[in-house]
Tab-separated table of C-alpha atoms in Angstrom:
chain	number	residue	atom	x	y	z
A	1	UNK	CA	15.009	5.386	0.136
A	2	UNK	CA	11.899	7.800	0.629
A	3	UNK	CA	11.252	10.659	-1.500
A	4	UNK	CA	8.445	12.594	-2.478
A	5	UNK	CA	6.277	13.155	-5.477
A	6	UNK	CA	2.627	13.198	-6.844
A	7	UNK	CA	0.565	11.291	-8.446
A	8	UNK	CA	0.752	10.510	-11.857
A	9	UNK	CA	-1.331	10.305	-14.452
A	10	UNK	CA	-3.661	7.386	-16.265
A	11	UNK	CA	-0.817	4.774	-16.580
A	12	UNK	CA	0.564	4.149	-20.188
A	13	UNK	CA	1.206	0.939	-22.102
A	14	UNK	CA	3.398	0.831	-25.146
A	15	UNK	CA	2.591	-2.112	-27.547
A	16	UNK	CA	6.441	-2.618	-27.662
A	17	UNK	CA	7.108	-3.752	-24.187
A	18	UNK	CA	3.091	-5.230	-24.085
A	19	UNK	CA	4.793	-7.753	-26.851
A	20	UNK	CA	8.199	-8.587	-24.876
A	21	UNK	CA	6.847	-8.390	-21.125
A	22	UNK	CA	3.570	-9.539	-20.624
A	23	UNK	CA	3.710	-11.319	-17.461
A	24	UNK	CA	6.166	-9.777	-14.008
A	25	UNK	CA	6.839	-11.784	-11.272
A	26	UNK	CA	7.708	-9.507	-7.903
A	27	UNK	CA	9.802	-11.286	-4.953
A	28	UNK	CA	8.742	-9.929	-1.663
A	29	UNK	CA	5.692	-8.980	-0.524
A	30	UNK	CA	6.884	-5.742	1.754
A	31	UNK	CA	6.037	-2.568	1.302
A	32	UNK	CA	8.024	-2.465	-1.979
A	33	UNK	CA	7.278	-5.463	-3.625
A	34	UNK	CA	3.522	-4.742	-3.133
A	35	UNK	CA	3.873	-1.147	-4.624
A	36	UNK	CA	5.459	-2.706	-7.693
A	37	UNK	CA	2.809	-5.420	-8.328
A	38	UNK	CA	0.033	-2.904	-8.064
A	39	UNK	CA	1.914	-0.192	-10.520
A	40	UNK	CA	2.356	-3.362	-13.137
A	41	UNK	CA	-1.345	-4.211	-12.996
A	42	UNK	CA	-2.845	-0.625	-13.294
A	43	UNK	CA	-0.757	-1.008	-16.235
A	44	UNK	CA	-2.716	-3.909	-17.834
A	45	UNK	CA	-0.268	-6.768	-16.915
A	46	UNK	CA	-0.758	-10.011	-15.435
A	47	UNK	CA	1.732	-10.180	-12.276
A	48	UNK	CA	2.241	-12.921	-9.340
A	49	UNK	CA	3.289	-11.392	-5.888
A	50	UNK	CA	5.185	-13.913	-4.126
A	51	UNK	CA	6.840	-14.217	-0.035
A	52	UNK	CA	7.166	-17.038	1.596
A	53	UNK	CA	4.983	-15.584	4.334
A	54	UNK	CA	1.876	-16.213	3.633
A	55	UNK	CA	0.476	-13.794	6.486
A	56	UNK	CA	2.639	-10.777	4.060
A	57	UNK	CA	0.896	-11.450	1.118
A	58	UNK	CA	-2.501	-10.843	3.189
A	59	UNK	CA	-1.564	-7.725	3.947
A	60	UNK	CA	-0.131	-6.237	0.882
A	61	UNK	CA	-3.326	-7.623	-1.113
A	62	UNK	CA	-5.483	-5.472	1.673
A	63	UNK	CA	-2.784	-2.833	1.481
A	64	UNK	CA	-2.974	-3.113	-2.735
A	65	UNK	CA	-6.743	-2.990	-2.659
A	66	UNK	CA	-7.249	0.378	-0.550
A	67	UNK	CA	-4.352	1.878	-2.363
A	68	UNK	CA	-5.954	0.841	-6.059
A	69	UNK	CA	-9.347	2.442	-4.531
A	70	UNK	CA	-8.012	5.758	-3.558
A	71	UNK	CA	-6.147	5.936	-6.787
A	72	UNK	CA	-8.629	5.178	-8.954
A	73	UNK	CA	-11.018	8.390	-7.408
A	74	UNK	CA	-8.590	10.758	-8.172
A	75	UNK	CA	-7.899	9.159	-11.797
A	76	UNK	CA	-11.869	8.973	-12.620
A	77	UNK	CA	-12.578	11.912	-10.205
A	78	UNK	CA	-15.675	12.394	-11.809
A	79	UNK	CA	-17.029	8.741	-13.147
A	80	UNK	CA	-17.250	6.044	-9.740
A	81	UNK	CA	-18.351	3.682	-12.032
A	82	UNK	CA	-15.531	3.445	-14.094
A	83	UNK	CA	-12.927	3.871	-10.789
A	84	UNK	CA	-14.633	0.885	-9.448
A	85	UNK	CA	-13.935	-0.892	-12.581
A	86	UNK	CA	-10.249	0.049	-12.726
A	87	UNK	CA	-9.811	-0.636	-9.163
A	88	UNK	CA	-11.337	-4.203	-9.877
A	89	UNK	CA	-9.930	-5.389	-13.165
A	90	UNK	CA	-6.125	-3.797	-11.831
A	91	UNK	CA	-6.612	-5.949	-8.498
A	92	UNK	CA	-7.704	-9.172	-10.237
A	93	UNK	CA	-4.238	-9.053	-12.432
A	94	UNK	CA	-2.651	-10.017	-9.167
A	95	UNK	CA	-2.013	-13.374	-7.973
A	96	UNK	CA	-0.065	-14.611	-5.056
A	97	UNK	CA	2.229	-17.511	-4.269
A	98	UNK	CA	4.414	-18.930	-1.324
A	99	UNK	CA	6.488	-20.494	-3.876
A	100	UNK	CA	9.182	-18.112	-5.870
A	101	UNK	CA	10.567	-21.221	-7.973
A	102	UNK	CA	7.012	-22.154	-9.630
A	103	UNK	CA	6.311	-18.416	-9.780
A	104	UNK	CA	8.771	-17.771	-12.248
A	105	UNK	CA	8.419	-20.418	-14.541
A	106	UNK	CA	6.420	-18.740	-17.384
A	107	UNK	CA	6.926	-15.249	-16.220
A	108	UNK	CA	9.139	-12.730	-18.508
A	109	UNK	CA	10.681	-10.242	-15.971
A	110	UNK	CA	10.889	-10.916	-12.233
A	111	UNK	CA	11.719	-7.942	-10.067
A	112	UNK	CA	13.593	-8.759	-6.566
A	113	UNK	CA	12.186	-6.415	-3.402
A	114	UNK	CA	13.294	-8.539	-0.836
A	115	UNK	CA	16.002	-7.663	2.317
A	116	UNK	CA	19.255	-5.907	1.315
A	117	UNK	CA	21.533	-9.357	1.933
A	118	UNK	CA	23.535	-10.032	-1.075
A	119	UNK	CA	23.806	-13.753	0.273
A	120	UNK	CA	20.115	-14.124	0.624
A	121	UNK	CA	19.907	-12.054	-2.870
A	122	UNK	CA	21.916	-14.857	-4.306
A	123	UNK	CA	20.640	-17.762	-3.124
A	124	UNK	CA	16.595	-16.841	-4.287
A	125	UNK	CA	19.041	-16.030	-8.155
A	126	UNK	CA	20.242	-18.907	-8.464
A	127	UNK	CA	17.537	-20.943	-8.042
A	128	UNK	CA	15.447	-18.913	-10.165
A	129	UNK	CA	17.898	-18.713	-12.643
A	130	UNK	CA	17.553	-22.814	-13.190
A	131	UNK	CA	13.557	-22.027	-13.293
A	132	UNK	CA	12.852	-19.226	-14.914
A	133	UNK	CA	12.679	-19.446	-19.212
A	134	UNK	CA	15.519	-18.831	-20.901
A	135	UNK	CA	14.162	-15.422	-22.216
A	136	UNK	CA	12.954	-14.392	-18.655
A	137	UNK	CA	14.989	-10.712	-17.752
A	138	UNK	CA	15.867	-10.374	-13.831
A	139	UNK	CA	16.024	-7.009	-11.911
A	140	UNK	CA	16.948	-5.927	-8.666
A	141	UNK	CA	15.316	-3.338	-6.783
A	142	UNK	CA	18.337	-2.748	-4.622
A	143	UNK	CA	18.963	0.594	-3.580
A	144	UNK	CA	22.904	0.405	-1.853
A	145	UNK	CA	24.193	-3.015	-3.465
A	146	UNK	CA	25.789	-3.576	-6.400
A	147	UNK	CA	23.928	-5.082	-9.753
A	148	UNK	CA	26.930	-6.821	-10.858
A	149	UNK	CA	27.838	-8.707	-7.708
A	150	UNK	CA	23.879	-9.171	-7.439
A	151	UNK	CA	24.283	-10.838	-10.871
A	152	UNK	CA	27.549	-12.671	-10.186
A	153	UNK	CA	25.562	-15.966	-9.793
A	154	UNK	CA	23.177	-16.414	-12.569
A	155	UNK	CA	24.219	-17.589	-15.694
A	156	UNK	CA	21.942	-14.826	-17.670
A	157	UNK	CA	24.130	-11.520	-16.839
A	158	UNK	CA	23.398	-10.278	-20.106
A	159	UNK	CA	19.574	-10.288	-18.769
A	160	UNK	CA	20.207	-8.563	-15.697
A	161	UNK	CA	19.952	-5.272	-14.295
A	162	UNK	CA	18.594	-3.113	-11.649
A	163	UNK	CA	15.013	-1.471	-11.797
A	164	UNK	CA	15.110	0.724	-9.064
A	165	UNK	CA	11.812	2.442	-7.640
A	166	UNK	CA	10.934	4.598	-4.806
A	167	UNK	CA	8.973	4.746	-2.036
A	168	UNK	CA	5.590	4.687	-2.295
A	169	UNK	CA	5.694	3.597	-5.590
A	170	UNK	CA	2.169	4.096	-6.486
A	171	UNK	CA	2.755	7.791	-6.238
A	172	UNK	CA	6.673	8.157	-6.771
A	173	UNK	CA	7.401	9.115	-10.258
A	174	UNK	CA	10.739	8.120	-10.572
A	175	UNK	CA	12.401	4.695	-12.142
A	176	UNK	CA	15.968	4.464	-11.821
A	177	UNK	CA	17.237	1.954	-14.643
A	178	UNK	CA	20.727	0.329	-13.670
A	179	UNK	CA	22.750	-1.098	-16.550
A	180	UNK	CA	25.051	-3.915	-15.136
A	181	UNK	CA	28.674	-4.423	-17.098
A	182	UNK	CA	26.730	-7.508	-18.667
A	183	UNK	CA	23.820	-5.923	-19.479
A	184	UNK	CA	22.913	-5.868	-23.656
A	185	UNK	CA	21.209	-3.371	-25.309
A	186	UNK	CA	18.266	-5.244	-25.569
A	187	UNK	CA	17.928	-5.774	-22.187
A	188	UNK	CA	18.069	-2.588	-21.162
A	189	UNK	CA	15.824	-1.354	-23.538
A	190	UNK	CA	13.457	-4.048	-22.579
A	191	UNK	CA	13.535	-2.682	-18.708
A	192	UNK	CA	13.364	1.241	-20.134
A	193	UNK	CA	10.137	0.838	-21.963
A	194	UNK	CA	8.475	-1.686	-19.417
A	195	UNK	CA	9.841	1.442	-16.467
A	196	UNK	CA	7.568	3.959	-18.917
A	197	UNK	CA	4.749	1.039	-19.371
A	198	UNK	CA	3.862	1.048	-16.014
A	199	UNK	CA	4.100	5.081	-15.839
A	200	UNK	CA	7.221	5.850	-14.069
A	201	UNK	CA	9.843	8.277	-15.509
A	202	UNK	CA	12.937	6.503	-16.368
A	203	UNK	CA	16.518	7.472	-15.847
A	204	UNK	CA	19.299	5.334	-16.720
A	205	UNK	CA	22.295	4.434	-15.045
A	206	UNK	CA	25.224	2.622	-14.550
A	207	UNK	CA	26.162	0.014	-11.404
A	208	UNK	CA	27.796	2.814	-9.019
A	209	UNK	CA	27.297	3.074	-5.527
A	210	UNK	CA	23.528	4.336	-4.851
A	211	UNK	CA	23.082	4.710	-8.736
A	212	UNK	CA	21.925	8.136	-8.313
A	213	UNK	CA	19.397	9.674	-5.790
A	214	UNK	CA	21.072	7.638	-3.282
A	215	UNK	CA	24.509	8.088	-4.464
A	216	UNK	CA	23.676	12.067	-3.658
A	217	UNK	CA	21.359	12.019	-1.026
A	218	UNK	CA	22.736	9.671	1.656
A	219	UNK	CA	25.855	11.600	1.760
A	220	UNK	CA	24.387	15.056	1.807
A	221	UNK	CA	22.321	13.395	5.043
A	222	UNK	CA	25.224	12.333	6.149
A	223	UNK	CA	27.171	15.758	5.734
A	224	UNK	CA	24.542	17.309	7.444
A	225	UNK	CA	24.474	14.980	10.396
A	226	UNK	CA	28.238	15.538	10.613
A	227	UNK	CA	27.277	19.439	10.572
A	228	UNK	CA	25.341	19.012	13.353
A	229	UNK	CA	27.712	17.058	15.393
A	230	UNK	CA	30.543	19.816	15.265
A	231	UNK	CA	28.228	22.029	17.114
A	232	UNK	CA	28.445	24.503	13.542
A	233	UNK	CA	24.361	24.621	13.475
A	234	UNK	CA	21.351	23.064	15.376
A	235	UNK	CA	18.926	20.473	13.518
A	236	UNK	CA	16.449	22.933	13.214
A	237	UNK	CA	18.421	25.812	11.439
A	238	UNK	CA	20.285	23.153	9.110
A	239	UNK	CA	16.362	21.948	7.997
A	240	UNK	CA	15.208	25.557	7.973
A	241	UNK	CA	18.055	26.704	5.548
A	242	UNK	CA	17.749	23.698	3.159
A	243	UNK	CA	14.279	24.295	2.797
A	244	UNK	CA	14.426	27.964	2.269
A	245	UNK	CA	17.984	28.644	0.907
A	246	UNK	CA	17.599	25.236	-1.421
A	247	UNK	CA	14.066	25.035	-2.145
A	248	UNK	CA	13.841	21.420	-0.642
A	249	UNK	CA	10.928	20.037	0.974
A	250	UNK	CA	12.218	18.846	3.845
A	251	UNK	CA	15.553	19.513	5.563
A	252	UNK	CA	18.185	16.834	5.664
A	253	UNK	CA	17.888	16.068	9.792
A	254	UNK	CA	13.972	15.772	9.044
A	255	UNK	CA	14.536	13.304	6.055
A	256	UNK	CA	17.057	11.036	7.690
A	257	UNK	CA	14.385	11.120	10.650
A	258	UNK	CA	12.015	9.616	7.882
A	259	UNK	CA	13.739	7.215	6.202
A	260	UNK	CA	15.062	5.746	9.138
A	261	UNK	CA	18.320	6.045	11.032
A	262	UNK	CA	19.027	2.674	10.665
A	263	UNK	CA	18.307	2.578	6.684
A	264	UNK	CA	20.863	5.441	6.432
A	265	UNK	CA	23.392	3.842	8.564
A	266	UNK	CA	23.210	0.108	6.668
A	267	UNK	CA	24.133	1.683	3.529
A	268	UNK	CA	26.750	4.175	4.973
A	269	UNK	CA	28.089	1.204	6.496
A	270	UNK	CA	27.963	-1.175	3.470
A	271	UNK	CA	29.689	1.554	1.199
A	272	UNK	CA	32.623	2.827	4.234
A	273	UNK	CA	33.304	-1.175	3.778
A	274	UNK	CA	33.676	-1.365	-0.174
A	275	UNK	CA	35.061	2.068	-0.058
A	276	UNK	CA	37.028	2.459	2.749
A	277	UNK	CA	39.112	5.596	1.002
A	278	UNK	CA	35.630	7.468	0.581
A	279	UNK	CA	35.914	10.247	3.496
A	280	UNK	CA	31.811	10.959	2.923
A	281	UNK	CA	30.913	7.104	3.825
A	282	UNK	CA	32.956	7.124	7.020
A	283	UNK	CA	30.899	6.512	10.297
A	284	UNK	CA	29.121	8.622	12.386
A	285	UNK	CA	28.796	8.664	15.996
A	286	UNK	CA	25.663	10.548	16.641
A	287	UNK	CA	24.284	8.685	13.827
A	288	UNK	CA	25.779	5.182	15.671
A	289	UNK	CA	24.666	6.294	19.054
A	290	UNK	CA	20.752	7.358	18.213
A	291	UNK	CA	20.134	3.757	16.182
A	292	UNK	CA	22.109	1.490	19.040
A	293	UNK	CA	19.665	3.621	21.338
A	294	UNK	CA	16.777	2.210	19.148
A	295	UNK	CA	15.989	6.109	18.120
A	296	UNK	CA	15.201	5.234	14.484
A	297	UNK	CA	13.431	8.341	13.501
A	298	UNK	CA	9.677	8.601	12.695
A	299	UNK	CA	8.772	5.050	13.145
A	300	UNK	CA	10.041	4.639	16.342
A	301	UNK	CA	9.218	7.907	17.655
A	302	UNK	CA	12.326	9.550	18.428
A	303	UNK	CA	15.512	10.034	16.416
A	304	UNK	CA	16.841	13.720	16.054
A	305	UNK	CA	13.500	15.214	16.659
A	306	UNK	CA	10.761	13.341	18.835
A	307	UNK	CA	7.528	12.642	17.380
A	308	UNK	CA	3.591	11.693	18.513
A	309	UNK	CA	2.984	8.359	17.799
A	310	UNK	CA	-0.527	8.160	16.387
């Protein structure tokens, strides 16, 4: 999901986690993915970006390199020589491949970004499970399905859990770390100092529906939709009072306009199907009606509000 921060500062690097994880394998070269493999080498780490589309990986590397450019201005501000070297020596710490099995096979932590399929999920698992070292931790960056039936098919659960970032991740602050039933101590440690490593702020947390930002968010867009649909407000007075009655940034019609009505009906409908007691993750016909319409919010144009495509 999309949320909104600021940039942080120079990134960190503890010699703890430089000692256990010094090479991160990301799966899925989408928006996501990419954000994650530049974040681990502004850190200092060596990282492969893999997809089996090799037309992805040439745009996330020209997505990458403008990003690491306007990042490293405002982080040397003042010195262009020494943002051009940062921008450089981060970008050259990326590799790509087309091939996730030979990716992994001297990597210590791979980090999956790819669709939200927990059948397609499995099937990359296991066979990196049979590839990857022994000592190799895996993480999902899910944000709606469930770490332990993510995990279900490797034989290292006890190396498993959920590394969740947000969107962009260059300039998103926030880590959520997701402790699986299986997950040791060690592990989790492991994935708490590598989240600070790579200068994210890390909260922990365990394997419940949506972890947390999600777990609160989605339903408060979704109890505001439902608002809306009983005729008890218009979209405009429901964003206005959020904004200045809650302090938020942006309303809860604008935000579901932003991350996408389709995003926020796949995971209402993926949790009113695991949960089907759960009144909050029933469906919503407005919500139904504007996505089978193809009214998906900003990127298509139109969802609740109507937008200028640029």
């Amino acid at each position: 999901m999309i949320q909104f921060g600021i940039i942080g500062r120079k990134f960190s690097s503890s010699s703890t986690v430089q000692s256990a994880i010094k090479n991160v394998t990301i799966i899925g070269g989408g928006l996501m993915g990419s954000g994650i493999a530049q974040v681990t080498a502004q850190a200092g780490q060596d990282v492969t970006l893999v997809d089996v589309n090799s037309d992805v990986l040439a745009k996330s590397q020209k997505s990458i390199s403008n990003s690491l450019n306007k990042i490293s201005k405002k982080i040397y501000k003042d010195n262009p020589q020494e943002a051009e070297k940062f921008a450089k020596e981060a970008f050259a710490r990326i590799k790509i491949s087309t091939d996730p099995v030979s990716a992994v096979k001297e990597t210590d932590l791979v980090i999956e970004a790819i669709v939200e399929n927990l059948e397609v999920k499995h099937s990359l698992f296991q066979k990196l499970d049979n590839a990857a070292p022994a000592h190799t931790i895996f993480a999902s960056n899910t944000s709606s399905l469930s770490i332990n039936e993510i995990a279900s098919v490797v034989k290292r659960k006890d190396k498993f859990g959920g590394l969740h970032f947000f969107n962009p991740v260059p300039i998103m602050r926030l880590l959520e770390v997701v402790r699986g039933m299986d997950t040791t101590d060690i592990t989790f440690c492991t994935m708490m100092d590598w989240g600070k490593s790579v200068g994210k702020t890390c909260v922990s947390c365990k394997d419940t529906p949506g972890f947390i930002v999600n777990r609160l968010l989605v339903p408060y867009i979704a109890e505001a939709i439902r608002l809306l649909e009983r005729g008890d407000a218009s979209a405009r007075d429901i964003d206005i009072a959020m904004k200045l009655g809650a302090a938020y940034p942006m309303g809860p019609i604008e935000l579901a306009d932003y991350v996408g009505l389709d995003t926020t009906k796949f995971i209402l409908d993926g949790w009113a199907k695991k949960y089907p007691d759960q009144a909050l993750f029933r469906p919503i016909p407005t919500l139904n009606k504007l996505v089978s319409e193809g009214k998906l919010g900003v990127k298509s144009g139109e969802g609740f509000y109507k937008y200028e495509k640029k």
